[in-house]
């Protein structure tokens, strides 16, 4: 079996019991361990993750999950870690601690004869998208794209990593907490086939001849399993902080969405 999960937002200061939350995610991994050959973590597993140039003792809060991932990779289960928009800033430490393979960009891979397009999903929109949406949304998208550039800029990343971890974390966790609280106050449900960016993105890929049997994304915190055509499907993975969603692909390439029960 191959498993996919995303958006645990571990360590979020908007989550009441972070230890129980981490344990729930670990219990999901324990279940997967029974028959998994590979586990794909599709981004935002951590609510804020930055590896500084200095030792960051606060990372010890994640020791249980880091050890769990390490034990999975020690057993020969592949763990693939895609950066999200909250855990961009890994520079080797996480890979060393867990044995996970880090992915910084969307990937096309083939498993069990199926071609998969995998990504967290932030920043993926069809071409000329901005000009097609209403003015008030254009501003929002442009500022998201600007922030994304800032966060991915190597020079700014280096400067941020020079900060004392306590300062960087105070900034990062509060920024992330605000986005969690905003989401709780104003959830953004599925926009529909003609408006949901990742659906439009996947449809465009198909139209351009870049065929995939499956598009699997996180980021949106909505559960979606939609046929794009007779032989193409998009799956958006819900999340692992409220819905505890995961996707399971069997050895014939059949993929299904499931939910775990929180501890
Ligand atoms: Mn995200």
PDB file of C-alpha atoms and ligand atoms in Angstrom:
ATOM      1  CA  UNK A   1       0.000   0.000   0.000  1.00  0.00           C
ATOM      2  CA  UNK A   2       1.009   3.577  -0.606  1.00  0.00           C
ATOM      3  CA  UNK A   3      -0.326   6.279   1.697  1.00  0.00           C
ATOM      4  CA  UNK A   4      -0.777  10.001   1.347  1.00  0.00           C
ATOM      5  CA  UNK A   5      -1.484  12.544   4.060  1.00  0.00           C
ATOM      6  CA  UNK A   6      -0.954  16.248   4.583  1.00  0.00           C
ATOM      7  CA  UNK A   7      -1.692  19.341   6.626  1.00  0.00           C
ATOM      8  CA  UNK A   8      -1.244  18.074  10.170  1.00  0.00           C
ATOM      9  CA  UNK A   9      -0.002  21.515  11.203  1.00  0.00           C
ATOM     10  CA  UNK A  10       1.793  19.926  14.157  1.00  0.00           C
ATOM     11  CA  UNK A  11       2.844  22.376  16.822  1.00  0.00           C
ATOM     12  CA  UNK A  12       0.088  24.827  15.934  1.00  0.00           C
ATOM     13  CA  UNK A  13      -0.592  27.227  18.765  1.00  0.00           C
ATOM     14  CA  UNK A  14      -4.223  27.207  17.717  1.00  0.00           C
ATOM     15  CA  UNK A  15      -4.532  23.518  18.635  1.00  0.00           C
ATOM     16  CA  UNK A  16      -5.634  22.899  22.204  1.00  0.00           C
ATOM     17  CA  UNK A  17      -3.747  19.705  22.967  1.00  0.00           C
ATOM     18  CA  UNK A  18      -0.658  19.505  20.750  1.00  0.00           C
ATOM     19  CA  UNK A  19       0.639  16.321  22.387  1.00  0.00           C
ATOM     20  CA  UNK A  20      -2.590  14.404  21.774  1.00  0.00           C
ATOM     21  CA  UNK A  21      -2.681  15.803  18.235  1.00  0.00           C
ATOM     22  CA  UNK A  22       0.826  14.531  17.517  1.00  0.00           C
ATOM     23  CA  UNK A  23      -0.113  11.157  19.027  1.00  0.00           C
ATOM     24  CA  UNK A  24      -3.108  10.907  16.693  1.00  0.00           C
ATOM     25  CA  UNK A  25      -0.896  11.502  13.680  1.00  0.00           C
ATOM     26  CA  UNK A  26       1.575   8.915  15.006  1.00  0.00           C
ATOM     27  CA  UNK A  27      -1.259   6.423  15.455  1.00  0.00           C
ATOM     28  CA  UNK A  28      -2.186   6.981  11.793  1.00  0.00           C
ATOM     29  CA  UNK A  29       1.411   6.189  10.858  1.00  0.00           C
ATOM     30  CA  UNK A  30       1.287   3.087  13.097  1.00  0.00           C
ATOM     31  CA  UNK A  31      -1.717   1.825  11.137  1.00  0.00           C
ATOM     32  CA  UNK A  32      -0.016   2.545   7.814  1.00  0.00           C
ATOM     33  CA  UNK A  33       3.157   0.816   8.949  1.00  0.00           C
ATOM     34  CA  UNK A  34       1.359  -2.550   8.838  1.00  0.00           C
ATOM     35  CA  UNK A  35       1.232  -2.692   5.027  1.00  0.00           C
ATOM     36  CA  UNK A  36       2.928   0.449   3.686  1.00  0.00           C
ATOM     37  CA  UNK A  37       5.693   0.421   1.135  1.00  0.00           C
ATOM     38  CA  UNK A  38       5.740   4.200   0.898  1.00  0.00           C
ATOM     39  CA  UNK A  39       4.204   7.132   2.761  1.00  0.00           C
ATOM     40  CA  UNK A  40       3.879  10.525   1.103  1.00  0.00           C
ATOM     41  CA  UNK A  41       3.619  13.512   3.406  1.00  0.00           C
ATOM     42  CA  UNK A  42       2.222  16.186   1.119  1.00  0.00           C
ATOM     43  CA  UNK A  43       3.092  19.340   3.009  1.00  0.00           C
ATOM     44  CA  UNK A  44       2.289  21.408   6.086  1.00  0.00           C
ATOM     45  CA  UNK A  45       2.961  18.493   8.391  1.00  0.00           C
ATOM     46  CA  UNK A  46       4.380  21.141  10.717  1.00  0.00           C
ATOM     47  CA  UNK A  47       2.621  24.420  11.390  1.00  0.00           C
ATOM     48  CA  UNK A  48       5.975  26.144  11.365  1.00  0.00           C
ATOM     49  CA  UNK A  49       9.327  24.560  10.665  1.00  0.00           C
ATOM     50  CA  UNK A  50      12.601  26.382  10.294  1.00  0.00           C
ATOM     51  CA  UNK A  51      16.076  24.981  10.756  1.00  0.00           C
ATOM     52  CA  UNK A  52      18.321  27.745  12.064  1.00  0.00           C
ATOM     53  CA  UNK A  53      22.094  27.941  12.086  1.00  0.00           C
ATOM     54  CA  UNK A  54      21.867  27.487  15.847  1.00  0.00           C
ATOM     55  CA  UNK A  55      20.533  24.669  17.927  1.00  0.00           C
ATOM     56  CA  UNK A  56      16.764  24.917  18.399  1.00  0.00           C
ATOM     57  CA  UNK A  57      15.667  23.101  21.530  1.00  0.00           C
ATOM     58  CA  UNK A  58      11.988  23.623  20.712  1.00  0.00           C
ATOM     59  CA  UNK A  59      12.330  20.959  17.982  1.00  0.00           C
ATOM     60  CA  UNK A  60      12.325  18.378  20.790  1.00  0.00           C
ATOM     61  CA  UNK A  61       8.533  18.757  20.961  1.00  0.00           C
ATOM     62  CA  UNK A  62       8.515  16.800  17.689  1.00  0.00           C
ATOM     63  CA  UNK A  63      10.777  14.019  18.952  1.00  0.00           C
ATOM     64  CA  UNK A  64       7.941  11.417  19.011  1.00  0.00           C
ATOM     65  CA  UNK A  65       7.012  11.907  15.350  1.00  0.00           C
ATOM     66  CA  UNK A  66      10.629  12.288  14.216  1.00  0.00           C
ATOM     67  CA  UNK A  67      11.457   8.985  15.900  1.00  0.00           C
ATOM     68  CA  UNK A  68       8.378   7.370  14.373  1.00  0.00           C
ATOM     69  CA  UNK A  69       9.393   8.466  10.868  1.00  0.00           C
ATOM     70  CA  UNK A  70      12.922   7.251  11.522  1.00  0.00           C
ATOM     71  CA  UNK A  71      11.647   3.826  12.558  1.00  0.00           C
ATOM     72  CA  UNK A  72       9.555   3.631   9.367  1.00  0.00           C
ATOM     73  CA  UNK A  73      12.500   4.418   7.123  1.00  0.00           C
ATOM     74  CA  UNK A  74      14.709   2.029   9.111  1.00  0.00           C
ATOM     75  CA  UNK A  75      12.201  -0.699   8.253  1.00  0.00           C
ATOM     76  CA  UNK A  76      12.548   0.120   4.566  1.00  0.00           C
ATOM     77  CA  UNK A  77       9.297   2.060   4.193  1.00  0.00           C
ATOM     78  CA  UNK A  78       9.936   5.078   2.000  1.00  0.00           C
ATOM     79  CA  UNK A  79       8.905   8.371   3.574  1.00  0.00           C
ATOM     80  CA  UNK A  80       8.561  11.282   1.166  1.00  0.00           C
ATOM     81  CA  UNK A  81       8.293  14.733   2.689  1.00  0.00           C
ATOM     82  CA  UNK A  82       6.966  17.470   0.398  1.00  0.00           C
ATOM     83  CA  UNK A  83       7.426  20.942   1.792  1.00  0.00           C
ATOM     84  CA  UNK A  84       4.196  22.895   2.221  1.00  0.00           C
ATOM     85  CA  UNK A  85       3.840  26.609   2.701  1.00  0.00           C
ATOM     86  CA  UNK A  86       4.401  26.283   6.465  1.00  0.00           C
ATOM     87  CA  UNK A  87       7.396  23.966   6.514  1.00  0.00           C
ATOM     88  CA  UNK A  88       9.506  25.246   3.646  1.00  0.00           C
ATOM     89  CA  UNK A  89      12.629  25.866   5.669  1.00  0.00           C
ATOM     90  CA  UNK A  90      14.294  22.477   5.992  1.00  0.00           C
ATOM     91  CA  UNK A  91      17.938  22.334   5.052  1.00  0.00           C
ATOM     92  CA  UNK A  92      19.019  18.788   5.800  1.00  0.00           C
ATOM     93  CA  UNK A  93      18.333  18.330   9.496  1.00  0.00           C
ATOM     94  CA  UNK A  94      14.869  16.815   9.081  1.00  0.00           C
ATOM     95  CA  UNK A  95      16.113  14.392   6.423  1.00  0.00           C
ATOM     96  CA  UNK A  96      18.955  13.363   8.707  1.00  0.00           C
ATOM     97  CA  UNK A  97      16.655  12.859  11.701  1.00  0.00           C
ATOM     98  CA  UNK A  98      14.055  10.816   9.832  1.00  0.00           C
ATOM     99  CA  UNK A  99      15.571   9.306   6.700  1.00  0.00           C
ATOM    100  CA  UNK A 100      12.795  10.981   4.718  1.00  0.00           C
ATOM    101  CA  UNK A 101      13.292  12.069   1.115  1.00  0.00           C
ATOM    102  CA  UNK A 102      12.596  15.786   0.863  1.00  0.00           C
ATOM    103  CA  UNK A 103      10.761  17.214  -2.167  1.00  0.00           C
ATOM    104  CA  UNK A 104      10.755  20.941  -2.770  1.00  0.00           C
ATOM    105  CA  UNK A 105       8.764  20.937  -5.982  1.00  0.00           C
ATOM    106  CA  UNK A 106       5.768  19.080  -7.411  1.00  0.00           C
ATOM    107  CA  UNK A 107       6.697  15.635  -8.706  1.00  0.00           C
ATOM    108  CA  UNK A 108       5.382  13.308 -11.394  1.00  0.00           C
ATOM    109  CA  UNK A 109       5.928   9.717 -10.353  1.00  0.00           C
ATOM    110  CA  UNK A 110       4.698   6.334 -11.519  1.00  0.00           C
ATOM    111  CA  UNK A 111       3.450   3.769  -8.996  1.00  0.00           C
ATOM    112  CA  UNK A 112       1.708   0.512  -9.927  1.00  0.00           C
ATOM    113  CA  UNK A 113       1.451   1.668 -13.514  1.00  0.00           C
ATOM    114  CA  UNK A 114      -0.333   4.889 -12.590  1.00  0.00           C
ATOM    115  CA  UNK A 115       1.118   8.297 -13.295  1.00  0.00           C
ATOM    116  CA  UNK A 116       0.741  10.587 -10.301  1.00  0.00           C
ATOM    117  CA  UNK A 117       1.143  14.332  -9.977  1.00  0.00           C
ATOM    118  CA  UNK A 118       2.020  15.093  -6.362  1.00  0.00           C
ATOM    119  CA  UNK A 119       2.357  18.486  -4.683  1.00  0.00           C
ATOM    120  CA  UNK A 120       1.296  20.369  -1.604  1.00  0.00           C
ATOM    121  CA  UNK A 121      -0.629  22.624  -3.952  1.00  0.00           C
ATOM    122  CA  UNK A 122       0.150  26.164  -2.826  1.00  0.00           C
ATOM    123  CA  UNK A 123       0.903  28.445  -5.749  1.00  0.00           C
ATOM    124  CA  UNK A 124      -0.466  26.036  -8.362  1.00  0.00           C
ATOM    125  CA  UNK A 125      -2.929  27.885 -10.559  1.00  0.00           C
ATOM    126  CA  UNK A 126      -3.683  27.609 -14.267  1.00  0.00           C
ATOM    127  CA  UNK A 127      -1.905  30.061 -16.570  1.00  0.00           C
ATOM    128  CA  UNK A 128      -3.438  33.537 -16.948  1.00  0.00           C
ATOM    129  CA  UNK A 129      -5.468  32.776 -13.849  1.00  0.00           C
ATOM    130  CA  UNK A 130      -5.062  36.115 -12.094  1.00  0.00           C
ATOM    131  CA  UNK A 131      -6.531  38.132 -14.954  1.00  0.00           C
ATOM    132  CA  UNK A 132      -9.666  35.962 -14.912  1.00  0.00           C
ATOM    133  CA  UNK A 133     -10.684  36.405 -11.272  1.00  0.00           C
ATOM    134  CA  UNK A 134     -12.537  39.391  -9.742  1.00  0.00           C
ATOM    135  CA  UNK A 135     -10.444  42.412  -8.679  1.00  0.00           C
ATOM    136  CA  UNK A 136     -10.709  41.857  -4.908  1.00  0.00           C
ATOM    137  CA  UNK A 137      -9.369  38.323  -5.324  1.00  0.00           C
ATOM    138  CA  UNK A 138      -6.533  39.463  -7.580  1.00  0.00           C
ATOM    139  CA  UNK A 139      -5.076  41.488  -4.713  1.00  0.00           C
ATOM    140  CA  UNK A 140      -5.266  38.508  -2.367  1.00  0.00           C
ATOM    141  CA  UNK A 141      -3.614  36.156  -4.860  1.00  0.00           C
ATOM    142  CA  UNK A 142      -0.891  38.684  -5.677  1.00  0.00           C
ATOM    143  CA  UNK A 143       0.009  39.131  -2.009  1.00  0.00           C
ATOM    144  CA  UNK A 144       0.096  35.342  -1.541  1.00  0.00           C
ATOM    145  CA  UNK A 145       2.451  35.036  -4.531  1.00  0.00           C
ATOM    146  CA  UNK A 146       4.617  37.853  -3.148  1.00  0.00           C
ATOM    147  CA  UNK A 147       4.843  36.208   0.276  1.00  0.00           C
ATOM    148  CA  UNK A 148       5.626  32.884  -1.362  1.00  0.00           C
ATOM    149  CA  UNK A 149       8.547  34.505  -3.211  1.00  0.00           C
ATOM    150  CA  UNK A 150       9.811  36.020   0.042  1.00  0.00           C
ATOM    151  CA  UNK A 151       9.592  32.671   1.837  1.00  0.00           C
ATOM    152  CA  UNK A 152      11.377  30.836  -0.984  1.00  0.00           C
ATOM    153  CA  UNK A 153      14.114  33.459  -1.468  1.00  0.00           C
ATOM    154  CA  UNK A 154      17.520  31.929  -0.568  1.00  0.00           C
ATOM    155  CA  UNK A 155      19.027  35.192   0.733  1.00  0.00           C
ATOM    156  CA  UNK A 156      16.074  35.974   2.971  1.00  0.00           C
ATOM    157  CA  UNK A 157      16.048  32.345   4.119  1.00  0.00           C
ATOM    158  CA  UNK A 158      19.699  32.634   5.147  1.00  0.00           C
ATOM    159  CA  UNK A 159      19.018  35.858   7.038  1.00  0.00           C
ATOM    160  CA  UNK A 160      16.057  34.319   8.835  1.00  0.00           C
ATOM    161  CA  UNK A 161      18.105  31.281   9.822  1.00  0.00           C
ATOM    162  CA  UNK A 162      20.619  33.587  11.471  1.00  0.00           C
ATOM    163  CA  UNK A 163      17.983  34.735  13.962  1.00  0.00           C
ATOM    164  CA  UNK A 164      17.988  33.255  17.443  1.00  0.00           C
ATOM    165  CA  UNK A 165      15.496  30.343  17.159  1.00  0.00           C
ATOM    166  CA  UNK A 166      13.322  31.808  19.934  1.00  0.00           C
ATOM    167  CA  UNK A 167      12.779  34.974  17.883  1.00  0.00           C
ATOM    168  CA  UNK A 168      12.232  33.237  14.578  1.00  0.00           C
ATOM    169  CA  UNK A 169       9.827  30.786  16.166  1.00  0.00           C
ATOM    170  CA  UNK A 170       7.877  33.513  17.970  1.00  0.00           C
ATOM    171  CA  UNK A 171       7.308  35.153  14.602  1.00  0.00           C
ATOM    172  CA  UNK A 172       6.661  31.924  12.673  1.00  0.00           C
ATOM    173  CA  UNK A 173       4.305  30.208  15.089  1.00  0.00           C
ATOM    174  CA  UNK A 174       2.225  33.338  15.548  1.00  0.00           C
ATOM    175  CA  UNK A 175       1.944  33.926  11.819  1.00  0.00           C
ATOM    176  CA  UNK A 176       0.859  30.294  11.429  1.00  0.00           C
ATOM    177  CA  UNK A 177      -1.537  30.481  14.394  1.00  0.00           C
ATOM    178  CA  UNK A 178      -3.267  33.451  12.811  1.00  0.00           C
ATOM    179  CA  UNK A 179      -3.831  31.567   9.598  1.00  0.00           C
ATOM    180  CA  UNK A 180      -5.302  28.604  11.569  1.00  0.00           C
ATOM    181  CA  UNK A 181      -7.625  30.923  13.517  1.00  0.00           C
ATOM    182  CA  UNK A 182      -8.681  32.671  10.315  1.00  0.00           C
ATOM    183  CA  UNK A 183      -9.514  29.308   8.805  1.00  0.00           C
ATOM    184  CA  UNK A 184     -11.581  28.335  11.854  1.00  0.00           C
ATOM    185  CA  UNK A 185     -13.458  31.631  11.798  1.00  0.00           C
ATOM    186  CA  UNK A 186     -13.986  31.666   8.043  1.00  0.00           C
ATOM    187  CA  UNK A 187     -13.552  28.238   6.472  1.00  0.00           C
ATOM    188  CA  UNK A 188     -13.215  28.258   2.706  1.00  0.00           C
ATOM    189  CA  UNK A 189     -15.300  25.351   1.379  1.00  0.00           C
ATOM    190  CA  UNK A 190     -14.939  23.681  -2.016  1.00  0.00           C
ATOM    191  CA  UNK A 191     -15.439  26.354  -4.668  1.00  0.00           C
ATOM    192  CA  UNK A 192     -16.761  24.061  -7.356  1.00  0.00           C
ATOM    193  CA  UNK A 193     -15.271  22.472 -10.416  1.00  0.00           C
ATOM    194  CA  UNK A 194     -15.112  25.743 -12.349  1.00  0.00           C
ATOM    195  CA  UNK A 195     -13.476  27.790  -9.584  1.00  0.00           C
ATOM    196  CA  UNK A 196     -11.264  25.536  -7.444  1.00  0.00           C
ATOM    197  CA  UNK A 197      -7.703  26.456  -8.421  1.00  0.00           C
ATOM    198  CA  UNK A 198      -6.186  22.975  -8.110  1.00  0.00           C
ATOM    199  CA  UNK A 199      -8.987  21.458 -10.204  1.00  0.00           C
ATOM    200  CA  UNK A 200      -8.457  24.107 -12.878  1.00  0.00           C
ATOM    201  CA  UNK A 201      -4.714  23.506 -12.715  1.00  0.00           C
ATOM    202  CA  UNK A 202      -5.136  19.745 -13.167  1.00  0.00           C
ATOM    203  CA  UNK A 203      -7.612  20.207 -16.023  1.00  0.00           C
ATOM    204  CA  UNK A 204      -5.145  22.462 -17.792  1.00  0.00           C
ATOM    205  CA  UNK A 205      -2.385  19.860 -17.429  1.00  0.00           C
ATOM    206  CA  UNK A 206      -4.677  17.287 -19.062  1.00  0.00           C
ATOM    207  CA  UNK A 207      -5.601  19.678 -21.876  1.00  0.00           C
ATOM    208  CA  UNK A 208      -1.928  20.344 -22.520  1.00  0.00           C
ATOM    209  CA  UNK A 209      -1.279  16.645 -22.890  1.00  0.00           C
ATOM    210  CA  UNK A 210       0.595  16.282 -19.604  1.00  0.00           C
ATOM    211  CA  UNK A 211      -1.564  13.332 -18.612  1.00  0.00           C
ATOM    212  CA  UNK A 212      -1.703  11.934 -15.076  1.00  0.00           C
ATOM    213  CA  UNK A 213      -3.994   9.245 -13.721  1.00  0.00           C
ATOM    214  CA  UNK A 214      -4.062  10.990 -10.362  1.00  0.00           C
ATOM    215  CA  UNK A 215      -3.456  14.488  -9.087  1.00  0.00           C
ATOM    216  CA  UNK A 216      -2.997  14.386  -5.318  1.00  0.00           C
ATOM    217  CA  UNK A 217      -2.748  17.604  -3.323  1.00  0.00           C
ATOM    218  CA  UNK A 218      -3.030  18.930   0.204  1.00  0.00           C
ATOM    219  CA  UNK A 219      -3.153  22.585   1.219  1.00  0.00           C
ATOM    220  CA  UNK A 220      -6.859  23.281   0.867  1.00  0.00           C
ATOM    221  CA  UNK A 221      -8.054  21.360   3.932  1.00  0.00           C
ATOM    222  CA  UNK A 222     -11.025  20.071   1.967  1.00  0.00           C
ATOM    223  CA  UNK A 223     -11.718  16.474   1.022  1.00  0.00           C
ATOM    224  CA  UNK A 224     -12.239  16.058  -2.695  1.00  0.00           C
ATOM    225  CA  UNK A 225     -12.216  13.027  -4.951  1.00  0.00           C
ATOM    226  CA  UNK A 226     -13.274  14.058  -8.447  1.00  0.00           C
ATOM    227  CA  UNK A 227     -13.126  12.503 -11.913  1.00  0.00           C
ATOM    228  CA  UNK A 228     -11.564  14.920 -14.395  1.00  0.00           C
ATOM    229  CA  UNK A 229     -12.037  12.534 -17.280  1.00  0.00           C
ATOM    230  CA  UNK A 230     -12.519   8.807 -17.846  1.00  0.00           C
ATOM    231  CA  UNK A 231      -8.910   8.159 -16.845  1.00  0.00           C
ATOM    232  CA  UNK A 232      -7.895  11.065 -14.659  1.00  0.00           C
ATOM    233  CA  UNK A 233      -8.797  11.932 -11.092  1.00  0.00           C
ATOM    234  CA  UNK A 234      -7.995  14.662  -8.613  1.00  0.00           C
ATOM    235  CA  UNK A 235      -7.789  13.993  -4.894  1.00  0.00           C
ATOM    236  CA  UNK A 236      -7.454  16.765  -2.331  1.00  0.00           C
ATOM    237  CA  UNK A 237      -6.450  15.322   0.988  1.00  0.00           C
ATOM    238  CA  UNK A 238      -8.491  17.093   3.620  1.00  0.00           C
ATOM    239  CA  UNK A 239      -6.216  17.540   6.608  1.00  0.00           C
ATOM    240  CA  UNK A 240      -4.755  15.878   9.685  1.00  0.00           C
ATOM    241  CA  UNK A 241      -5.789  18.338  12.352  1.00  0.00           C
ATOM    242  CA  UNK A 242      -9.586  18.258  12.120  1.00  0.00           C
ATOM    243  CA  UNK A 243     -10.541  15.567   9.606  1.00  0.00           C
ATOM    244  CA  UNK A 244      -7.543  13.216   9.835  1.00  0.00           C
ATOM    245  CA  UNK A 245      -7.862  12.289   6.187  1.00  0.00           C
ATOM    246  CA  UNK A 246      -5.541  10.001   4.306  1.00  0.00           C
ATOM    247  CA  UNK A 247      -5.511   8.395   0.873  1.00  0.00           C
ATOM    248  CA  UNK A 248      -4.585   4.788   0.313  1.00  0.00           C
ATOM    249  CA  UNK A 249      -3.408   3.344  -2.994  1.00  0.00           C
ATOM    250  CA  UNK A 250      -3.428  -0.421  -3.349  1.00  0.00           C
ATOM    251  CA  UNK A 251      -1.083  -2.462  -5.508  1.00  0.00           C
ATOM    252  CA  UNK A 252      -3.463  -2.235  -8.477  1.00  0.00           C
ATOM    253  CA  UNK A 253      -3.367   1.541  -8.259  1.00  0.00           C
ATOM    254  CA  UNK A 254      -6.890   1.933  -6.856  1.00  0.00           C
ATOM    255  CA  UNK A 255      -7.013   4.958  -4.591  1.00  0.00           C
ATOM    256  CA  UNK A 256      -9.500   5.720  -1.841  1.00  0.00           C
ATOM    257  CA  UNK A 257      -9.926   8.426   0.798  1.00  0.00           C
ATOM    258  CA  UNK A 258     -10.352   7.550   4.475  1.00  0.00           C
ATOM    259  CA  UNK A 259     -10.574   9.213   7.861  1.00  0.00           C
ATOM    260  CA  UNK A 260      -8.918   8.204  11.106  1.00  0.00           C
ATOM    261  CA  UNK A 261     -10.529   8.813  14.459  1.00  0.00           C
ATOM    262  CA  UNK A 262      -8.607  11.243  16.652  1.00  0.00           C
ATOM    263  CA  UNK A 263      -7.309   9.796  19.948  1.00  0.00           C
TER     264      UNK A 263
HETATM  265 MN1  LIG B   1      -0.749  24.680   3.074  1.00  0.00          MN
END
